[in-house]
Coordinates of C-alpha atoms in Angstrom, one line a residue:
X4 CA 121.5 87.0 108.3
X5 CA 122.7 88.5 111.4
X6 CA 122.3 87.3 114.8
X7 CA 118.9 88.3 116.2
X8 CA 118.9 89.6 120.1
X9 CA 115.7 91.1 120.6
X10 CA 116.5 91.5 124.1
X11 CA 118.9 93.5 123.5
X12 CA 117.2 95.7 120.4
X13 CA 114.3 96.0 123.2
X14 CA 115.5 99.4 124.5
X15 CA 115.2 102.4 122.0
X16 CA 118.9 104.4 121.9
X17 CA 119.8 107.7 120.4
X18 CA 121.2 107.7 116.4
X19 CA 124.0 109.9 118.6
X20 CA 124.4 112.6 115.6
X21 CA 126.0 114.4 118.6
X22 CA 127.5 113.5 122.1
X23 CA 125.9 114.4 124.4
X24 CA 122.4 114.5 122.5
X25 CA 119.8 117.0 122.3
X26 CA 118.1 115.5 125.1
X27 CA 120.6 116.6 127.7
X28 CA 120.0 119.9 126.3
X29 CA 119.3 123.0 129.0
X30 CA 118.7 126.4 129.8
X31 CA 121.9 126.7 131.5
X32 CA 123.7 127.3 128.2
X33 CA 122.7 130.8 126.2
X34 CA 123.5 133.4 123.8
X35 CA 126.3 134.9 125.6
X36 CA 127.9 131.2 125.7
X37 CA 127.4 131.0 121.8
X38 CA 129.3 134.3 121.3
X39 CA 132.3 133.4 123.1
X40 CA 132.3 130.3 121.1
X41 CA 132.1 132.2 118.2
X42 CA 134.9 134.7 118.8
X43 CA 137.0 131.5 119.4
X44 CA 136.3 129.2 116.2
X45 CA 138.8 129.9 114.2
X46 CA 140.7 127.3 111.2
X47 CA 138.2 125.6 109.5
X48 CA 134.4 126.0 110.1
X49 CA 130.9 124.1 108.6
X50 CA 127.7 126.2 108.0
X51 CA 124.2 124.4 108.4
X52 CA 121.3 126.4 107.2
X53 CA 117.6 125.0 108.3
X54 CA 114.9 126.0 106.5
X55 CA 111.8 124.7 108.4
X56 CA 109.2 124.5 105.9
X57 CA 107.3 122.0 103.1
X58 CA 105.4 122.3 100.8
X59 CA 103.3 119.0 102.1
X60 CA 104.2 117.5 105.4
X61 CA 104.5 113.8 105.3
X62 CA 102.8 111.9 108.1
X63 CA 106.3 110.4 109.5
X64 CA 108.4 113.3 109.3
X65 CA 110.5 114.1 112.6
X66 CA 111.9 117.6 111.6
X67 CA 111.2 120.9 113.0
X68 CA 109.1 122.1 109.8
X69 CA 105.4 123.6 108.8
X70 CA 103.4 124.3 105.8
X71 CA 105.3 127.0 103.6
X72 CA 101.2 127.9 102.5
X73 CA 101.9 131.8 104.5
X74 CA 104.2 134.2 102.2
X75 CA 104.5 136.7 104.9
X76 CA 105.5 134.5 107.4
X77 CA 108.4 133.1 104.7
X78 CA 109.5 136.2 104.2
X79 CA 109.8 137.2 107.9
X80 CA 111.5 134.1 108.7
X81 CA 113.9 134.7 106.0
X82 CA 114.8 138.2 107.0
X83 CA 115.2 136.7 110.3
X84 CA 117.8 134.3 108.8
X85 CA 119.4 137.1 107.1
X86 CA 120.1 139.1 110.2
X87 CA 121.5 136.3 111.9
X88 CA 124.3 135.1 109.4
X89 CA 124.9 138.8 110.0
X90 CA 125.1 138.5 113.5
X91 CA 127.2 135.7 113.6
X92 CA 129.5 136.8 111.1
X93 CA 130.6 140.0 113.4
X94 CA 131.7 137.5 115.8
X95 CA 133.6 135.2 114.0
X96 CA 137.6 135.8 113.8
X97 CA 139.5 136.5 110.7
X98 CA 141.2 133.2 111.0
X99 CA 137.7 131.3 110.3
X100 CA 137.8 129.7 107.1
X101 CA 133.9 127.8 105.8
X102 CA 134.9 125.0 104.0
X103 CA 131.4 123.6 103.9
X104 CA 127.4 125.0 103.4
X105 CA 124.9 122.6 103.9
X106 CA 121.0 123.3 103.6
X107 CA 118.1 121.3 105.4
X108 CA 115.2 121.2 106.9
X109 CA 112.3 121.0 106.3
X110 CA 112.7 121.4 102.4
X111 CA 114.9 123.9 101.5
X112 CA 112.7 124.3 97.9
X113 CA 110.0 125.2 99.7
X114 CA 111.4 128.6 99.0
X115 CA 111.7 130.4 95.6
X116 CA 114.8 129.9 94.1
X117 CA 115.8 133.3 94.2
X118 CA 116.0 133.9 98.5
X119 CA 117.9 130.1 98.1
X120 CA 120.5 132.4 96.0
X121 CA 120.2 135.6 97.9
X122 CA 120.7 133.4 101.0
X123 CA 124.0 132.1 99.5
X124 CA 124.9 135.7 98.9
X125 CA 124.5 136.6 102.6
X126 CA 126.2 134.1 103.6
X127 CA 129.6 134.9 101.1
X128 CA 128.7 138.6 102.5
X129 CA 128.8 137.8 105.7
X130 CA 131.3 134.9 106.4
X131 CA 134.6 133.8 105.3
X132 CA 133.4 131.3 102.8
X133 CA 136.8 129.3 100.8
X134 CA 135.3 127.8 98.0
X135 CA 133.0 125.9 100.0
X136 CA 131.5 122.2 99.3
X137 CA 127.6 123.4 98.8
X138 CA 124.8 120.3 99.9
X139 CA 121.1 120.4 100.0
X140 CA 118.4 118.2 100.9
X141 CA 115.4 118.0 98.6
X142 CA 112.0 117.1 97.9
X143 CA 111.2 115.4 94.8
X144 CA 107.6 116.7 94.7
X145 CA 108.3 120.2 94.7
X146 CA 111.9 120.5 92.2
X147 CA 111.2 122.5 89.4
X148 CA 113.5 123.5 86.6
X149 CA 114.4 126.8 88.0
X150 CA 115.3 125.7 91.2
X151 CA 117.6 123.2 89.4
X152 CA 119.1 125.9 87.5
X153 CA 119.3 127.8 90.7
X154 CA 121.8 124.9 92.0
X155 CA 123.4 124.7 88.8
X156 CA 124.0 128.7 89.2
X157 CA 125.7 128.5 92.7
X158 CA 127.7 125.7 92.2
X159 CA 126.0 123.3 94.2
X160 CA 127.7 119.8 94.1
X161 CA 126.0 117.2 96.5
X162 CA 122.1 116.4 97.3
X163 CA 120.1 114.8 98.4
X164 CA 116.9 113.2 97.5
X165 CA 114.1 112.4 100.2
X166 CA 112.8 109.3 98.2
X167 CA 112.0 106.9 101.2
X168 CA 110.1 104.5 99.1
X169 CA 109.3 103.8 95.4
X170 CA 105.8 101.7 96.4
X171 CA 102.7 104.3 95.9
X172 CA 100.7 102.2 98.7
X173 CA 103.6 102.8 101.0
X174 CA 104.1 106.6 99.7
X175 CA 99.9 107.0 100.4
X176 CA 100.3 105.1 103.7
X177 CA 103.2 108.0 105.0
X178 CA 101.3 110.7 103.1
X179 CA 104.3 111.2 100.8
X180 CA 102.7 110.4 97.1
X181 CA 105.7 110.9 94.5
X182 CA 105.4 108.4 91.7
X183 CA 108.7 107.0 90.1
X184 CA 109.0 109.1 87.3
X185 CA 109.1 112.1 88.9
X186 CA 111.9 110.7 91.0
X187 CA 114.1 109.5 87.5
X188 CA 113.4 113.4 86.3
X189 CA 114.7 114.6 89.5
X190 CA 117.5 112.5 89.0
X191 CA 118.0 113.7 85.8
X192 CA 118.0 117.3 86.1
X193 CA 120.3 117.0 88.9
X194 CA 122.9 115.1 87.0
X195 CA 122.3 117.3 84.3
X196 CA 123.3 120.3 86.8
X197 CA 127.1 119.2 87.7
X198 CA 125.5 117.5 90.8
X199 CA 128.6 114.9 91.3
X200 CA 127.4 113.2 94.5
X201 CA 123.3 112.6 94.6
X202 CA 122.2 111.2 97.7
X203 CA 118.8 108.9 98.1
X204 CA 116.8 108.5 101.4
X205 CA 115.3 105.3 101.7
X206 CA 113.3 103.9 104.6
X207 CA 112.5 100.4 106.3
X208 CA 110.0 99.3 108.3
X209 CA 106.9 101.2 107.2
X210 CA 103.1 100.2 108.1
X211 CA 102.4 97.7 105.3
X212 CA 106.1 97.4 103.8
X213 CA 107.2 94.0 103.5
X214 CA 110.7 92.7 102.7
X215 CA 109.7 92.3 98.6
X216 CA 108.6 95.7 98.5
X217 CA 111.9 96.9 99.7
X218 CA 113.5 94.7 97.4
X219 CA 111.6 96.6 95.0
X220 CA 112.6 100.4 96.1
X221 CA 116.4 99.2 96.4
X222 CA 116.6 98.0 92.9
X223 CA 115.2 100.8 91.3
X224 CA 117.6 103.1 93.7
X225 CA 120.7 100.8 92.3
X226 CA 119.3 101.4 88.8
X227 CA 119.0 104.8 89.3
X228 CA 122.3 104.5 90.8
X229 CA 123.4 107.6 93.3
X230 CA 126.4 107.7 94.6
X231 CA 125.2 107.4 98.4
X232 CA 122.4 105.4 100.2
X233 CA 120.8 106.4 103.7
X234 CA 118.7 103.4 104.7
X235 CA 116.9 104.3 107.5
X236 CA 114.4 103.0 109.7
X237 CA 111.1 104.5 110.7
X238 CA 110.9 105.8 114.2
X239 CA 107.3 105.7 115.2
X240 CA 107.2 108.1 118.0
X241 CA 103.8 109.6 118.0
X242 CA 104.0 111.0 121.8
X243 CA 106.8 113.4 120.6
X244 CA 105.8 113.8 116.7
X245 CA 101.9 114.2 116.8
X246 CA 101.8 114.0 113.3
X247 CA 102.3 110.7 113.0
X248 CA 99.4 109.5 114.9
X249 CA 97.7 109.5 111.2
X250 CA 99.8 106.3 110.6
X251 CA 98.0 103.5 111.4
X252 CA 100.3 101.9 113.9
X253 CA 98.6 98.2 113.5
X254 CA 100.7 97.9 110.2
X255 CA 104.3 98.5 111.1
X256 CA 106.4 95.6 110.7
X257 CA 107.7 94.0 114.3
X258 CA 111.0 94.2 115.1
X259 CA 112.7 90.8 114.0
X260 CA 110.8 91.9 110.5
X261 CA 112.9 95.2 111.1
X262 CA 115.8 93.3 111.6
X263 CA 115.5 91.3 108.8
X264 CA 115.1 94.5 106.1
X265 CA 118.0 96.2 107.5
X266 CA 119.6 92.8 106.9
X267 CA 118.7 92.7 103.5
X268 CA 119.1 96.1 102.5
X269 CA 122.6 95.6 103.7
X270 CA 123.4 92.6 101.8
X271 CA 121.6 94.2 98.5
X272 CA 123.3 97.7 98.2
X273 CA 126.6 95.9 99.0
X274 CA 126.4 93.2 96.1
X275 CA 125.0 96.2 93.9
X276 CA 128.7 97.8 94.7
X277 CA 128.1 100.2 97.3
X278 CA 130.5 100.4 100.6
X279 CA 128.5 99.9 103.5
X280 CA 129.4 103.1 105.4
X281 CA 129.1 102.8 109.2
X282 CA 125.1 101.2 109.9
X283 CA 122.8 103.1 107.6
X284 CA 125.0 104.5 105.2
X285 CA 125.9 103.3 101.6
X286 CA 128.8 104.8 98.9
X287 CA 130.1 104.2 95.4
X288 CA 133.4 102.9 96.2
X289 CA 134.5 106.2 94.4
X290 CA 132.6 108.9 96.4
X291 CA 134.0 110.7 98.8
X292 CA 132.2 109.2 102.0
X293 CA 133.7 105.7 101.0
X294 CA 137.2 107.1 100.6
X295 CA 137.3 108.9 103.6
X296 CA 135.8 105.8 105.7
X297 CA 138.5 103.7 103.7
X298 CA 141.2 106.2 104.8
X299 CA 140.0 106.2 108.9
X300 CA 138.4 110.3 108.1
X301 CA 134.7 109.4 108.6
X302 CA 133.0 111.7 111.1
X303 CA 129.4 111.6 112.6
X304 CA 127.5 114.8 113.1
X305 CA 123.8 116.5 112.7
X306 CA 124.3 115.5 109.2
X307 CA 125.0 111.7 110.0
X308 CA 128.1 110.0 108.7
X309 CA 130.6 112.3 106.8
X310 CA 133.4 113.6 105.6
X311 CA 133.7 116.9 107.5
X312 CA 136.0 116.9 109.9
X313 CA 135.8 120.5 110.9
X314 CA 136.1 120.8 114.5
X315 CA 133.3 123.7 114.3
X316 CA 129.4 123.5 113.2
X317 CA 127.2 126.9 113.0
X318 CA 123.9 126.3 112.8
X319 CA 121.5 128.6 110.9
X320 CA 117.7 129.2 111.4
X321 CA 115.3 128.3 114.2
X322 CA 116.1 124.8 115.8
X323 CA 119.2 124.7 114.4
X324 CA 122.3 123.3 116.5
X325 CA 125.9 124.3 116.7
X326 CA 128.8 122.6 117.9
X327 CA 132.2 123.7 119.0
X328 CA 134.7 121.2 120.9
X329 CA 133.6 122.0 124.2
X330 CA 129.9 123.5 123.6
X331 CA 126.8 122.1 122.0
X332 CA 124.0 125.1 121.8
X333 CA 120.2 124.7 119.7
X334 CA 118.8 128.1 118.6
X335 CA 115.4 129.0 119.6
X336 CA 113.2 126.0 118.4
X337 CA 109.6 128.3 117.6
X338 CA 109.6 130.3 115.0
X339 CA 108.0 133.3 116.0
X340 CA 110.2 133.8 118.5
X341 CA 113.1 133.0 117.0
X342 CA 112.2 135.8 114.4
X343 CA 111.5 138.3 117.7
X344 CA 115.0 137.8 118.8
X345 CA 116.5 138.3 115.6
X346 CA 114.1 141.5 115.3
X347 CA 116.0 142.7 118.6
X348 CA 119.1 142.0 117.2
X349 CA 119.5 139.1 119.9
X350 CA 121.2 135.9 118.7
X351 CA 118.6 133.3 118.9
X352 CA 120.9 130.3 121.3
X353 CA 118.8 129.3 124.0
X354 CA 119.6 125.5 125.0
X355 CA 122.8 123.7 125.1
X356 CA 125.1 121.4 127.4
X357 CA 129.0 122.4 128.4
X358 CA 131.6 119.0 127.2
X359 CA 133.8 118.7 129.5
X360 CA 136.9 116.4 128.9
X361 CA 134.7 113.5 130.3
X362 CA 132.2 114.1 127.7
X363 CA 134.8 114.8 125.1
X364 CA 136.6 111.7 125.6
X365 CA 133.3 109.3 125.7
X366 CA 132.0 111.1 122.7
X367 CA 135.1 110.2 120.8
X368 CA 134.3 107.0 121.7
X369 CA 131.0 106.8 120.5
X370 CA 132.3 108.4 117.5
X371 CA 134.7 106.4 116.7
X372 CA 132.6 102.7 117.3
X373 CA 130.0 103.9 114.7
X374 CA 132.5 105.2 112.1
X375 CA 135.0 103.1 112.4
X376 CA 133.8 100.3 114.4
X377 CA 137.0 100.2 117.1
X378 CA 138.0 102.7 119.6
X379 CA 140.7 102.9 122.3
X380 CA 139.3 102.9 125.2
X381 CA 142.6 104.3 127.1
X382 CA 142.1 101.9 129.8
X383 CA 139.9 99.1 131.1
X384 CA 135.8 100.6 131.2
X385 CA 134.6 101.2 134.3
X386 CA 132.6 98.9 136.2
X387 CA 128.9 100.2 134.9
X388 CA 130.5 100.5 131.2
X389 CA 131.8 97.0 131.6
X390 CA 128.6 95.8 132.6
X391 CA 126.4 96.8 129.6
X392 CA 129.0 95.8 127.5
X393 CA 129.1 92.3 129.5
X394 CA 125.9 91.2 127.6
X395 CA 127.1 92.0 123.8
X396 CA 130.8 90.8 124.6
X397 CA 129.6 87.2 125.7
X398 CA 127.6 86.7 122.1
X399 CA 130.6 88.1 120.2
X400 CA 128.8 91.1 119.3
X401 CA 131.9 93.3 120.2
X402 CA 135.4 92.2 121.4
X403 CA 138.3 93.5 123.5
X404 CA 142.2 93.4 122.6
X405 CA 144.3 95.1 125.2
X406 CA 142.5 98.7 125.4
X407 CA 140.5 98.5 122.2
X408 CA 137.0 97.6 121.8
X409 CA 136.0 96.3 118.2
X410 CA 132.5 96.0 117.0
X411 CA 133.2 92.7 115.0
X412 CA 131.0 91.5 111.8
X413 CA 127.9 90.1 113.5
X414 CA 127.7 93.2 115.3
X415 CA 127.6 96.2 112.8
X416 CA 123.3 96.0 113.9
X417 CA 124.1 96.3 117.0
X418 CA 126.3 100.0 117.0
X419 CA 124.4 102.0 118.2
X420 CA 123.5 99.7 121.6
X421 CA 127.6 99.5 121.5
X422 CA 127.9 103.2 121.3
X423 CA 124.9 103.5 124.7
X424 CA 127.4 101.6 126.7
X425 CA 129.4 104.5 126.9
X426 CA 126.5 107.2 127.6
X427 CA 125.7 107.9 131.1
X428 CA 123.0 110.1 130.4
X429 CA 120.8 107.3 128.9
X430 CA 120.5 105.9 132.2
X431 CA 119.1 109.2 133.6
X432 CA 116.9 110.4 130.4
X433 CA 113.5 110.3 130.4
X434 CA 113.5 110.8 126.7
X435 CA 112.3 107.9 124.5
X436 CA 114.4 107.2 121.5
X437 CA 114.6 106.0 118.5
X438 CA 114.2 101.8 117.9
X439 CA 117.8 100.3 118.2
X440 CA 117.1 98.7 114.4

């Protein structure tokens, strides 16, 4: 069992997918910013493509996504997507190279099968794909057969299951109702369609989830046996996410019972055989996640931890964010909109934040604590760095030797409150967060 600090697990931080987050996000960064970007990323280059819609939304669902129940307004907002991988592929040099296509949203088979393929086609129209790694996040409750030979078709290699929990009371309790065999003849089909890295999302701290039925959902995961884990815990933020005020808040688990399943989730994927990959993230020792966080290549971006270490994300679709060293810019976050601008012919960046070498330099940081749990720190911290970290130093939480701060064993839990030492914008945000556990 861990340590257990509640005090300092009390404050929510950010999962820090990106640094600075979203929520230092403003106007002050636009279209004509992105463009410049653009005619500048050249080498290699990562392609995310959101698709904001589900068949069924789940009650605890934080992503930018609605009902796919409206053909017209599919169709529009595919066109829309269509226009601007055209857009942005004017822009980009001839020196660009896409190593890597990712799809998300949302549910990417909320479409048919067919616009997943013609999107693919824009997108080798329109950029300089290189034999590109293709991902895709899915949902169990709406894969059919043709979309499986869809993936099969394009040469799609990694995915990603939403599975979150195998207990039906839980499922009923988030409004996601997928019982277990539909999950095995997911799995199935998938393996059955060269997929050679299949990812399962699992969650903790649910209302009504105790630590036996976790126990439960990781042992038929292990039996199921993909070759990566995300074990994440539920962020109940109904102020910001307004559909989750159909969860009944009276049963989520407190934190220390938090603490305990992330505990125990750690402990169980790792004596099935899995790497634990930074806090949340588990491998086959074989996959490529685990080799590249064995080999010091493990990267964190909108995706989480990976193996991409392209210096240059495009983001795709409304909401989506892009990232270039020194610029972070979000697209247009409203759908109707962001299918206006496109109409115009208007790329559809509307919020972002400059990095300046400041930023750069604590984001590399942060980075590197969560992936690899050191960093060099270049230099002592300054005096309001040295003071958060004064706390989590003194229980032996973290450590310094010379200019290197190492998160030790006791404190993988505590990353993330690590990582906020370095972030002077959570001092200033009004934004809640997620739970630090």
């Amino acid at each position: 069992m861990w340590p257990y600090y509640p005090d300092l697990l009390a404050t929510p931080v950010p999962r820090y997918t990106s640094f600075p987050t979203a929520a230092e996000f403003g106007p002050g960064v636009g279209a004509d910013d992105f463009a410049r970007a653009l005619e500048g990323a050249d080498g290699d280059i990562s392609v995310y493509v959101h698709i904001p819609f589900c068949e069924a939304i789940c009650w605890y669902c934080g992503c930018n996504t609605g009902k796919a129940n409206r053909g017209e307004r599919l169709a529009s907002y595919l066109e829309a997507l269509h226009r601007e991988i055209a857009l942005v592929g004017e822009r980009l040099p001839a020196t660009a190279r896409v190593r890597r296509v990712a799809f998300g949203g949302g549910s990417p088979n909320a479409i048919r099968p067919t616009d997943f393929v013609r999107l693919l086609l824009g997108l080798t129209q329109s950029l300089p794909l290189a034999d590109p790694v293709i991902s895709v996040e899915l949902d169990p409750r709406t894969l059919d057969k043709p979309w499986v030979d869809a993936l099969a078709g394009v040469g799609v290699s990694r995915a990603s299951l939403g599975v979150q929990t195998f207990d039906p009371a839980l499922q009923a309790a988030i409004g996601r109702e997928q019982p277990a065999a539909l999950i095995e003849r997911c799995t199935d089909w998938l393996r059955g369609a060269g997929i050679a890295s299949l990812n399962f999302d699992l969650m903790y701290g649910l209302p009504g989830q105790d630590e036996p039925a976790l126990l439960d959902t990781l042992a038929r995961t292990v039996a199921l046996a993909p070759e990566r884990v995300a074990l994440f815990g539920y962020a109940h933020v109904p102020h910001l996410i307004p559909r989750q005020r159909r969860i009944d808040a009276t049963g989520l688990p407190g934190t220390f019972a938090r603490f305990r399943m992330a505990a125990l989730g750690q402990a169980e994927l790792v004596r099935a055989g899995y790497a634990g990959i930074g806090f949340d993230h588990f491998a086959r020792p074989d996959d490529p996640l685990a080799l590249a966080a064995r080999e010091g290549r493990l990267h964190r971006n909108f995706q989480g931890f990976t193996d991409d270490a392209a210096p240059v994300l495009i983001g795709f679709g409304a909401s989506a964010i892009s990232s270039f060293p020194e610029l972070l810019v979000q697209n247009e976050k409203n759908g109707g909109r962001y299918r206006m601008m496109l109409s115009q012919d208007r790329l559809p960046a509307m919020l972002g934040v400059r990095r300046g070498a400041e930023d750069r330099r604590r984001g590399a940081i942060v980075e590197s604590l969560l992936c690899h749990g050191a960093a060099d720190l270049g230099g002592a911290p300054d005096a309001e760095t040295a003071a958060r970290l004064e706390p989590l130093l003194e229980r032996g939480l973290a450590r310094i030797a010379g200019t290197r701060l190492v998160v030790t064993e006791l404190g993988l839990p505590y990353s993330r409150v690590i990582a906020a030492a370095f972030d002077p914008y959570r001092q200033q945000s009004a934004r809640r967060f997620s739970s630090a556990v």
